[in-house]
mmCIF file of C-alpha atoms (C1' of nucleotides) in Angstrom:
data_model
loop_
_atom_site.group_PDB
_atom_site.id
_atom_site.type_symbol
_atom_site.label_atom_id
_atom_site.label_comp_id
_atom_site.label_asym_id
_atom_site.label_seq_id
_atom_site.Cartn_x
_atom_site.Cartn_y
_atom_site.Cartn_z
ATOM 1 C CA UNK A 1 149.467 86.530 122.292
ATOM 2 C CA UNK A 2 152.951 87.356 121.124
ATOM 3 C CA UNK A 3 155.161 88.906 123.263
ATOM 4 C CA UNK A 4 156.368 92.355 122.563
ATOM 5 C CA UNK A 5 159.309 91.482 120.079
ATOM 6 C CA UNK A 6 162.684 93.324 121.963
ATOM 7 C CA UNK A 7 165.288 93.373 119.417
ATOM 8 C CA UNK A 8 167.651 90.908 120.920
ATOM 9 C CA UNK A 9 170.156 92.900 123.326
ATOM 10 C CA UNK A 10 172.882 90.917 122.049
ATOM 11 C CA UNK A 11 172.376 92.578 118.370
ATOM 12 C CA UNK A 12 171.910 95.678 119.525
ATOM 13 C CA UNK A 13 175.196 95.692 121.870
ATOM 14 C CA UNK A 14 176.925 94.404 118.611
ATOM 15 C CA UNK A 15 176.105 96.877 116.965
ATOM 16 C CA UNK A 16 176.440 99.696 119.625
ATOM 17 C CA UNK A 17 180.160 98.306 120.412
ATOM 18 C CA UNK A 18 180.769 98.360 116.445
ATOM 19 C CA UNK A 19 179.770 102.201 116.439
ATOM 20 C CA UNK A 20 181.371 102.708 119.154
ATOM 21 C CA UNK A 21 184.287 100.954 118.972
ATOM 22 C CA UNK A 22 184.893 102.309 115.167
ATOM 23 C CA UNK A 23 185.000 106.028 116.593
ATOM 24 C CA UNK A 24 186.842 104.695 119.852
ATOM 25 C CA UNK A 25 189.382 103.516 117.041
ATOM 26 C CA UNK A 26 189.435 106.731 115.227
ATOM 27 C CA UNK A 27 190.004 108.777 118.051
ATOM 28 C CA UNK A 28 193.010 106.601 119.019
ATOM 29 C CA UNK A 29 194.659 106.691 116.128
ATOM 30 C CA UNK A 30 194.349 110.165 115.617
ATOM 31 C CA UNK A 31 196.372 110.413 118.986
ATOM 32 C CA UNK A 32 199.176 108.105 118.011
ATOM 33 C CA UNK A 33 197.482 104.407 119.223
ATOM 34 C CA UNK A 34 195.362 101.779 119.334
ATOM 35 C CA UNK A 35 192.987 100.104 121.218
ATOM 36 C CA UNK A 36 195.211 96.939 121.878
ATOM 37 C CA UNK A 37 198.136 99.626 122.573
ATOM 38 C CA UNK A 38 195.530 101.639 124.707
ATOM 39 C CA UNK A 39 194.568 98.611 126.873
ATOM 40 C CA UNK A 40 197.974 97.095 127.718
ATOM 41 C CA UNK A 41 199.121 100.561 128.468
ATOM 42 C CA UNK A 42 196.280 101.457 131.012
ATOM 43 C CA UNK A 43 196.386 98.047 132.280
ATOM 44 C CA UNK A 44 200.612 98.697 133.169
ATOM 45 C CA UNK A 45 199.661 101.988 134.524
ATOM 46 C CA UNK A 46 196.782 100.824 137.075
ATOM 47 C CA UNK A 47 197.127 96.934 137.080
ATOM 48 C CA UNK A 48 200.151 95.204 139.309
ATOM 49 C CA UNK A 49 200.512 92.660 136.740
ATOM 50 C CA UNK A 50 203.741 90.252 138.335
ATOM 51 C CA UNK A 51 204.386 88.679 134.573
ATOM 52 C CA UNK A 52 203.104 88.700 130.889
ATOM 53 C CA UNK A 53 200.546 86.147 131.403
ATOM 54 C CA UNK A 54 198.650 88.344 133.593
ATOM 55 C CA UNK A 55 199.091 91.097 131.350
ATOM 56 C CA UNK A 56 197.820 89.498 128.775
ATOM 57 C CA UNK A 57 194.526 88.144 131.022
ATOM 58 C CA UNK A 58 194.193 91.975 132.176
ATOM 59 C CA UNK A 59 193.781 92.413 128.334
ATOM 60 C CA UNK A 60 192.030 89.589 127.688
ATOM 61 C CA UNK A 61 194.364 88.028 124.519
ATOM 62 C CA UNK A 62 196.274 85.274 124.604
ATOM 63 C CA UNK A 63 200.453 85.240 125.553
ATOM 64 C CA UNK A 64 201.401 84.926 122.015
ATOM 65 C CA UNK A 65 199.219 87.987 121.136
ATOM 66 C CA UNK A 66 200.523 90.305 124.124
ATOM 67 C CA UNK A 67 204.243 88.879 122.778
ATOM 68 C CA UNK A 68 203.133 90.479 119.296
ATOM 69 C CA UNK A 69 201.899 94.196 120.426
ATOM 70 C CA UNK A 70 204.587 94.349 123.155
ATOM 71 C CA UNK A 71 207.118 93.683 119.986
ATOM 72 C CA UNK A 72 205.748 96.966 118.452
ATOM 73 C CA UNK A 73 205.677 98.529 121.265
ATOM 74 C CA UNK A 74 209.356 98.105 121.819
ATOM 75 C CA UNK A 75 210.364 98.451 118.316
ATOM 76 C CA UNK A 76 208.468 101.906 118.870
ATOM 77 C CA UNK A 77 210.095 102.777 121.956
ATOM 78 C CA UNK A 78 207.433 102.583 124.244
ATOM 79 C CA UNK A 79 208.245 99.796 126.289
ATOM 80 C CA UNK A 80 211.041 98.232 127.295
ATOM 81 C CA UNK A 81 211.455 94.116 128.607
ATOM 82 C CA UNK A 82 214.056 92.752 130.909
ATOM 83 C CA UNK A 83 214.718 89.304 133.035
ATOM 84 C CA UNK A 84 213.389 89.639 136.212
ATOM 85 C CA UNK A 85 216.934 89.156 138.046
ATOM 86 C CA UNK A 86 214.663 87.159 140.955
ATOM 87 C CA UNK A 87 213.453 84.532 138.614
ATOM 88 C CA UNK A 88 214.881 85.123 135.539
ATOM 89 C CA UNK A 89 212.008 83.197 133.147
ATOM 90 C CA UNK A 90 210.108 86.503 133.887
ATOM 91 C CA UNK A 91 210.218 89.293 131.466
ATOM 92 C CA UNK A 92 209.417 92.369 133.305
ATOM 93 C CA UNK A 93 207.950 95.266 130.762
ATOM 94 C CA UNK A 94 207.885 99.031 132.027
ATOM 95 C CA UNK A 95 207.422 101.752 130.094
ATOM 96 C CA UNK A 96 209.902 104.585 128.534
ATOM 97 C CA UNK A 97 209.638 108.506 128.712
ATOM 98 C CA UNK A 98 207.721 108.054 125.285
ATOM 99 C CA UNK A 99 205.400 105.285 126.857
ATOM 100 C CA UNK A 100 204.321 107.376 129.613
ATOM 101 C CA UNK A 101 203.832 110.284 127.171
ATOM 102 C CA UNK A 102 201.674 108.174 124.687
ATOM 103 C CA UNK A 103 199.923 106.754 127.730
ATOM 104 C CA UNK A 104 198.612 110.552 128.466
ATOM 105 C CA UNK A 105 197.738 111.615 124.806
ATOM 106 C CA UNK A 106 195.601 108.268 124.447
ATOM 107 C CA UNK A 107 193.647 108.888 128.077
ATOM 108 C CA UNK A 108 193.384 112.692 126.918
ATOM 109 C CA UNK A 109 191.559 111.495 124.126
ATOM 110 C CA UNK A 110 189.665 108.017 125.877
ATOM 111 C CA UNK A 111 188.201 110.693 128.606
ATOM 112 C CA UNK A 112 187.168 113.040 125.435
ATOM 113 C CA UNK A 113 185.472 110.193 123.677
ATOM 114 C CA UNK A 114 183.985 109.247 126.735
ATOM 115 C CA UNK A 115 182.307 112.817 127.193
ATOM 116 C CA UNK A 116 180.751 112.591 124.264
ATOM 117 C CA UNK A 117 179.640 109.517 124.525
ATOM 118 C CA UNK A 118 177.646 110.418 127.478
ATOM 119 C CA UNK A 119 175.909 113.903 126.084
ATOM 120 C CA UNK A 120 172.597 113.889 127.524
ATOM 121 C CA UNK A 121 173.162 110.808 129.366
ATOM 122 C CA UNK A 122 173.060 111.481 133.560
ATOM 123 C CA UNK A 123 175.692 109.848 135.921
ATOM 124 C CA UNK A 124 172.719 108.166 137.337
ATOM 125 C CA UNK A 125 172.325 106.699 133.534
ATOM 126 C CA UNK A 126 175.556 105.958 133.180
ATOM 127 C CA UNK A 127 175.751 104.447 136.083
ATOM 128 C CA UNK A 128 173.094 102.122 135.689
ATOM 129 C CA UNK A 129 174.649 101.212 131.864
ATOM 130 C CA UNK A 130 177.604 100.138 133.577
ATOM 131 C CA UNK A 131 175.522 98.136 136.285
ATOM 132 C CA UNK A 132 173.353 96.191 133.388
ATOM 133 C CA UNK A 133 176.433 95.739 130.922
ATOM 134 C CA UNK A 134 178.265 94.198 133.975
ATOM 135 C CA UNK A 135 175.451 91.438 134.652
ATOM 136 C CA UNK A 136 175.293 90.931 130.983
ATOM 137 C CA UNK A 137 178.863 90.059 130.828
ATOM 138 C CA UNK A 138 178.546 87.406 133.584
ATOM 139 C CA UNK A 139 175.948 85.258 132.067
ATOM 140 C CA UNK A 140 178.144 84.844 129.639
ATOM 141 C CA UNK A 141 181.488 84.163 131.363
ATOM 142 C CA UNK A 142 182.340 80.600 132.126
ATOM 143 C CA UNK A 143 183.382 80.390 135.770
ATOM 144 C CA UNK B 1 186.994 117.514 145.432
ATOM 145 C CA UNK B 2 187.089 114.349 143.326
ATOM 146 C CA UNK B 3 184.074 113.139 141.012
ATOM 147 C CA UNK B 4 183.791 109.785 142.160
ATOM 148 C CA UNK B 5 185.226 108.549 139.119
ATOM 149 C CA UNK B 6 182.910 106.203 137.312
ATOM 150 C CA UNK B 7 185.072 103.921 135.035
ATOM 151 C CA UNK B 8 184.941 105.491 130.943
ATOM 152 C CA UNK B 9 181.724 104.165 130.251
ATOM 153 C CA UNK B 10 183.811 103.147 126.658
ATOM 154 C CA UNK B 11 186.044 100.823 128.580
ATOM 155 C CA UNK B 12 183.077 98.844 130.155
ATOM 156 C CA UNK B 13 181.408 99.064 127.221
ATOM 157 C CA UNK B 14 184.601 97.395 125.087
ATOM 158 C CA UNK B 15 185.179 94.981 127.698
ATOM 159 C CA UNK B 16 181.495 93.388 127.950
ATOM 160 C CA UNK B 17 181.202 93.417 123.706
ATOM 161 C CA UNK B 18 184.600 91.697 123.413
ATOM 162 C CA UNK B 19 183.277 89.027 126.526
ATOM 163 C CA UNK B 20 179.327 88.709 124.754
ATOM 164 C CA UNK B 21 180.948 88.941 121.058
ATOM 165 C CA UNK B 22 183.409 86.046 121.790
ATOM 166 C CA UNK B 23 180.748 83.942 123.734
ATOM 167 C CA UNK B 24 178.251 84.734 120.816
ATOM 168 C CA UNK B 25 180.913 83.721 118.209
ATOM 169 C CA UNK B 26 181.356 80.178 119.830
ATOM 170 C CA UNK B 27 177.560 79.653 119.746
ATOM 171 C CA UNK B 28 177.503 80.927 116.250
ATOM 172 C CA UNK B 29 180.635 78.714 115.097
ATOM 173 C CA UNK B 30 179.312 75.164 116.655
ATOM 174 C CA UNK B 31 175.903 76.288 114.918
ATOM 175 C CA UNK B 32 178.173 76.215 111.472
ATOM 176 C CA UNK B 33 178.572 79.987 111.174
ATOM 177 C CA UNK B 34 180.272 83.431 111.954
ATOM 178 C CA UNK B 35 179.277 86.570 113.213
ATOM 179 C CA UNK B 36 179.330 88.111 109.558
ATOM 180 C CA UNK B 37 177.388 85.199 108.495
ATOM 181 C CA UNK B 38 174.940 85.542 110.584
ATOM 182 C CA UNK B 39 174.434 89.293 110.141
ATOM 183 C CA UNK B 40 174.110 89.256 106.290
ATOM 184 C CA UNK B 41 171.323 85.969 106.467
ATOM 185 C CA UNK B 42 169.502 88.021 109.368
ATOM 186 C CA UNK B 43 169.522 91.312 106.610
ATOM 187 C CA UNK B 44 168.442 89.635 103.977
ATOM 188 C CA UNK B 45 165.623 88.020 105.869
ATOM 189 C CA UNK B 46 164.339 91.059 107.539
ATOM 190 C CA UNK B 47 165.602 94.527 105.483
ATOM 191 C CA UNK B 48 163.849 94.807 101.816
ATOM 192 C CA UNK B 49 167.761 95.522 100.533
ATOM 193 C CA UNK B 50 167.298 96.985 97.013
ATOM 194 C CA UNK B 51 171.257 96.090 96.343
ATOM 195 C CA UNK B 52 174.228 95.241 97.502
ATOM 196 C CA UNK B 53 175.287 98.634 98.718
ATOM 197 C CA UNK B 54 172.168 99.006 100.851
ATOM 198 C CA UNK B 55 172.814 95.391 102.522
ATOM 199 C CA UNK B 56 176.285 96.318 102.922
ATOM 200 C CA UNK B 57 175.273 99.287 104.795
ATOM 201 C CA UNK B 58 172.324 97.400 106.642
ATOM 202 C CA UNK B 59 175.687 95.127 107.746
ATOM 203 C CA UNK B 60 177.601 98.202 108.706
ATOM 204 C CA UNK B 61 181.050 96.892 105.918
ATOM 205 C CA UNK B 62 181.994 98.502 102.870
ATOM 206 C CA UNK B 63 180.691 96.618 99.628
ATOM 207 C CA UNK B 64 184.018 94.568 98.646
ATOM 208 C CA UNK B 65 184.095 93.383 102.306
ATOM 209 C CA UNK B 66 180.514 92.516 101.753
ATOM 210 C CA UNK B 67 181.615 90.872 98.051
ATOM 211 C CA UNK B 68 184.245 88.844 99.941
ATOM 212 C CA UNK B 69 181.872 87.150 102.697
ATOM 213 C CA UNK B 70 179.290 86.561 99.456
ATOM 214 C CA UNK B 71 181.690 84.752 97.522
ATOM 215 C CA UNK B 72 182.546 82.130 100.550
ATOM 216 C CA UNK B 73 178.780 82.190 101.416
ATOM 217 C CA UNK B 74 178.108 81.182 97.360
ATOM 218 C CA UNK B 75 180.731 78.722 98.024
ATOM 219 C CA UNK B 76 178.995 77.300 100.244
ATOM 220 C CA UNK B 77 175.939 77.079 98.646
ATOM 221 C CA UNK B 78 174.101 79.565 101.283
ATOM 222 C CA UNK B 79 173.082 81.920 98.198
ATOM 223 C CA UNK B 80 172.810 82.550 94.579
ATOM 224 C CA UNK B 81 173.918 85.718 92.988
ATOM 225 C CA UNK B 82 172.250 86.564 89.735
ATOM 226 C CA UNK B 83 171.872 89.947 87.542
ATOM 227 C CA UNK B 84 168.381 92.102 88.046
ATOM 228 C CA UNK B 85 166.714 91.841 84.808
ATOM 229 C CA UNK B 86 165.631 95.024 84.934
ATOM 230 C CA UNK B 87 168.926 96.701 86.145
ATOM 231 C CA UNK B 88 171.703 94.026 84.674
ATOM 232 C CA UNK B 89 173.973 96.047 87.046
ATOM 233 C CA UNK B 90 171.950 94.633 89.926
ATOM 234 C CA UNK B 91 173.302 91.392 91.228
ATOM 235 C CA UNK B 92 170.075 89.898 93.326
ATOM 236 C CA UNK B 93 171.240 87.856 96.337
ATOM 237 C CA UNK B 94 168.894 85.303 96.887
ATOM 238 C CA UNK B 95 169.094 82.682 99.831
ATOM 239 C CA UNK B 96 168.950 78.757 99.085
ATOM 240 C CA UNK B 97 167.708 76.129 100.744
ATOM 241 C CA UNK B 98 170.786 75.204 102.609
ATOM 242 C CA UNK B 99 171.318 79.002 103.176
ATOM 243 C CA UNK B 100 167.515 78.876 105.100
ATOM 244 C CA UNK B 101 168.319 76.268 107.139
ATOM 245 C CA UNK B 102 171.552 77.809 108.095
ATOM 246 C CA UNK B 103 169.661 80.753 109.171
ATOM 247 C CA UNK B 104 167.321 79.072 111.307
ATOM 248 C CA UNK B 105 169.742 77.520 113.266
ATOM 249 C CA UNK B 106 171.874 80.559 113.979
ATOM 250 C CA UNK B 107 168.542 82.419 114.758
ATOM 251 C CA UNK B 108 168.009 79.036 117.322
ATOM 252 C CA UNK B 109 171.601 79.728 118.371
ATOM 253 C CA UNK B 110 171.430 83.344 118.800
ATOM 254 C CA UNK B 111 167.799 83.427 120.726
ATOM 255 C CA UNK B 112 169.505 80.819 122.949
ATOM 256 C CA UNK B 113 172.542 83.030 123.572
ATOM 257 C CA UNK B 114 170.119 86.132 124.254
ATOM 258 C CA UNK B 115 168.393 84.624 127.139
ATOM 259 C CA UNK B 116 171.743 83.075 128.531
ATOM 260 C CA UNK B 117 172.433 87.047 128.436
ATOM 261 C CA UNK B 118 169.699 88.369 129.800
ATOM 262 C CA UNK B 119 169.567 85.812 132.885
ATOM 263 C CA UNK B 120 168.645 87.975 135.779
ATOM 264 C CA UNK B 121 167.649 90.815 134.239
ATOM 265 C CA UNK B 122 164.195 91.983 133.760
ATOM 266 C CA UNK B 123 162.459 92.733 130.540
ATOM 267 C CA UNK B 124 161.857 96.309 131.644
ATOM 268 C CA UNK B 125 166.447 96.950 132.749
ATOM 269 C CA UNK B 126 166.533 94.919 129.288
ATOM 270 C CA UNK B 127 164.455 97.939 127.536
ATOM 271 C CA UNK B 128 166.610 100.063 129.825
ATOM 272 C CA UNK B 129 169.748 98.664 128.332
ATOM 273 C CA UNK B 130 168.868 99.403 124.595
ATOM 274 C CA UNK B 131 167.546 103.151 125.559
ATOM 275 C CA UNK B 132 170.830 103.462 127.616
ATOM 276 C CA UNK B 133 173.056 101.998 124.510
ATOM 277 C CA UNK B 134 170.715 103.548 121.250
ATOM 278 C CA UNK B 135 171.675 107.105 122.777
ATOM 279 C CA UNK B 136 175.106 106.491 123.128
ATOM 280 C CA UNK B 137 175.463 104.967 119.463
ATOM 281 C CA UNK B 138 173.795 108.033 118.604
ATOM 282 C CA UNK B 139 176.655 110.306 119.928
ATOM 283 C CA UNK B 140 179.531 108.797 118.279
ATOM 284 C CA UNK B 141 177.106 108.352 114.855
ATOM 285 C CA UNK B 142 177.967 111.516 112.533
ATOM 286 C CA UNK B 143 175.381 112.238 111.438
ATOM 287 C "C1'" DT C 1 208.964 68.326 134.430
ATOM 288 C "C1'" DA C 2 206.662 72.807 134.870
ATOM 289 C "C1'" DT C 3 206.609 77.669 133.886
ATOM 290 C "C1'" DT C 4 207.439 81.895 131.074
ATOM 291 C "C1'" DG C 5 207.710 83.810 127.036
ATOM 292 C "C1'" DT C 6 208.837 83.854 121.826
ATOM 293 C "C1'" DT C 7 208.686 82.335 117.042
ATOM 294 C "C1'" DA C 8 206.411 80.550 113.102
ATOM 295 C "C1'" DT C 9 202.444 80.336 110.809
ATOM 296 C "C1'" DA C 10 197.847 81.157 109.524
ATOM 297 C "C1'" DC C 11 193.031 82.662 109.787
ATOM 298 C "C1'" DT C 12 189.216 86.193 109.914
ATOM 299 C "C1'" DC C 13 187.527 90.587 109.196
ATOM 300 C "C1'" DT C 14 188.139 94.674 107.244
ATOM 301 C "C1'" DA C 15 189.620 98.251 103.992
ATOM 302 C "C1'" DT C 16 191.236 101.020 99.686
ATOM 303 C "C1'" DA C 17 192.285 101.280 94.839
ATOM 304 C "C1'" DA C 18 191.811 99.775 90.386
ATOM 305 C "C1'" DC C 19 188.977 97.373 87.319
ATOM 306 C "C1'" DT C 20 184.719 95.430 84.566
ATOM 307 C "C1'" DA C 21 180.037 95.659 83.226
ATOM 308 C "C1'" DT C 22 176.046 98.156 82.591
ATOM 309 C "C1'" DA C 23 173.302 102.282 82.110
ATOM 310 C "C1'" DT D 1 179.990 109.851 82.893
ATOM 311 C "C1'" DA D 2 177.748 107.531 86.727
ATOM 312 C "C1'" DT D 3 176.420 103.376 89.118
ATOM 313 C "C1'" DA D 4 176.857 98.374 90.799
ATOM 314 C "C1'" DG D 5 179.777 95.126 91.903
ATOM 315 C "C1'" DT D 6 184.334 92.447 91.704
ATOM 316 C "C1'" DT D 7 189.261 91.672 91.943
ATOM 317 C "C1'" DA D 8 193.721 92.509 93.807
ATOM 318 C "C1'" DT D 9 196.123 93.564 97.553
ATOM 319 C "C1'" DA D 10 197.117 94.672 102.162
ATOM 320 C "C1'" DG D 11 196.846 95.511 107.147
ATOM 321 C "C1'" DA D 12 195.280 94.769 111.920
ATOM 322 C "C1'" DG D 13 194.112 91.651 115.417
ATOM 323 C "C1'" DT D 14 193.872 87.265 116.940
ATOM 324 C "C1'" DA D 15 194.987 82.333 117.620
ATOM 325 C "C1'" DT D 16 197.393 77.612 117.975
ATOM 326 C "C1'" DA D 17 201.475 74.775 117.929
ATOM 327 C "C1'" DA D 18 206.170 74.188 118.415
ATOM 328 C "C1'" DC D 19 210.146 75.943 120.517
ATOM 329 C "C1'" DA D 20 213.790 78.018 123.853
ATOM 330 C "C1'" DA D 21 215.062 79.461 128.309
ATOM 331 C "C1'" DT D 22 214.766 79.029 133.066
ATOM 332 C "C1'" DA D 23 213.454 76.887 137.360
#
DNA sequence: TATTGTTATACTCTATAACTATA
DNA sequence: TATAGTTATAGAGTATAACAATA
């Protein structure tokens, strides 16, 4: 007596996060960004974060990969870095006028993807999608 | 008065693919093979693919990204490329013995991943879960 | 010595454009 | 001309290892 064959949920959140994440992508660049650019920006905006290696954890990349976007990011005028004058191996990183700007064009487009995402989908839905895709995640992080 | 602002149901959704897609690449990798890998051997064992455009799209890549994981997969001995007979400008993919075995233990490896996933979760929130994501795919799918 | 961050280097996945072979 | 696939090239994102600066 076989058991009803589910697709396995980890192919089919591949593939939904591909989808997604391609359009998610598309939307972001048509604002200016990206999602790496996205993430480290919302993560300075609503995350105290006291140095990079936090930042980078917030993200979820390692230091030397936050050290590579944040370069852009400077080189585009987006960010600045300075020495924490309290402990000067500290690199603090707060955003410029055009940071803060780019910050708002992104979300203005994240919050437009997001409502179409959810067409026909109730809070109540959504609501339970974030609930399941949270207890998915933590079977499969180690600690 | 405030919506009670559910996190962007993208964000969540981003954050538990990159967590699953990383812990699924690690069991992939110590199994000898990649996500792409794995998705190409599981196409050409379940989708009647007429060509290689058709198992590129099955795959969700464009056909010289598909060409490119072929030619390390040939490499590798995995499968055999030869012309259609009937269509010379038909290349037939065919998996090898070494490419069967492979797939058998990524499917091993990628069953065991899905229940590490779906620990605590009934098979009914499970059904829930590919509703919830199908319909959302569907929103951001132009189609 | 330990901590913070950067530099150097390289790998994987993906893509577009130009090309070859076949029809 | 149109179709199937490959080659050439490049770009984005990520990582590890070695290094410099600071404590």
């Amino acid at each position: 007596m076989p058991r009803p064959t589910t697709a396995p949920i980890g192919v089919v959140l591949a593939r939904t996060a591909k989808t997604a994440g391609r359009a998610f992508d598309q939307a972001l660049a048509a604002a200016g960004g990206s999602q790496p650019v996205w993430q480290i920006l919302i993560s300075l905006k609503t995350t105290p974060v006291a140095n990079q290696r936090e930042l980078a954890d917030a993200v979820g990349i390692q230091g030397a990969t936050l050290t590579h976007h944040l370069n852009g990011m400077e080189t585009a005028g987006l960010v600045t870095r300075r020495r924490d004058p309290a402990n000067r191996r500290v690199h603090l990183v707060e955003l410029t006028d055009d940071g803060e700007q780019l910050f708002h064009r992104l979300a203005t487009a994240a919050i437009a993807h997001d409502q179409r995402m959810r067409r026909g989908l109730t809070d109540t839905e959504i609501a339970q999608l974030a609930d399941l895709l949270h207890r998915l995640a933590a079977n499969v992080t180690d600690d």
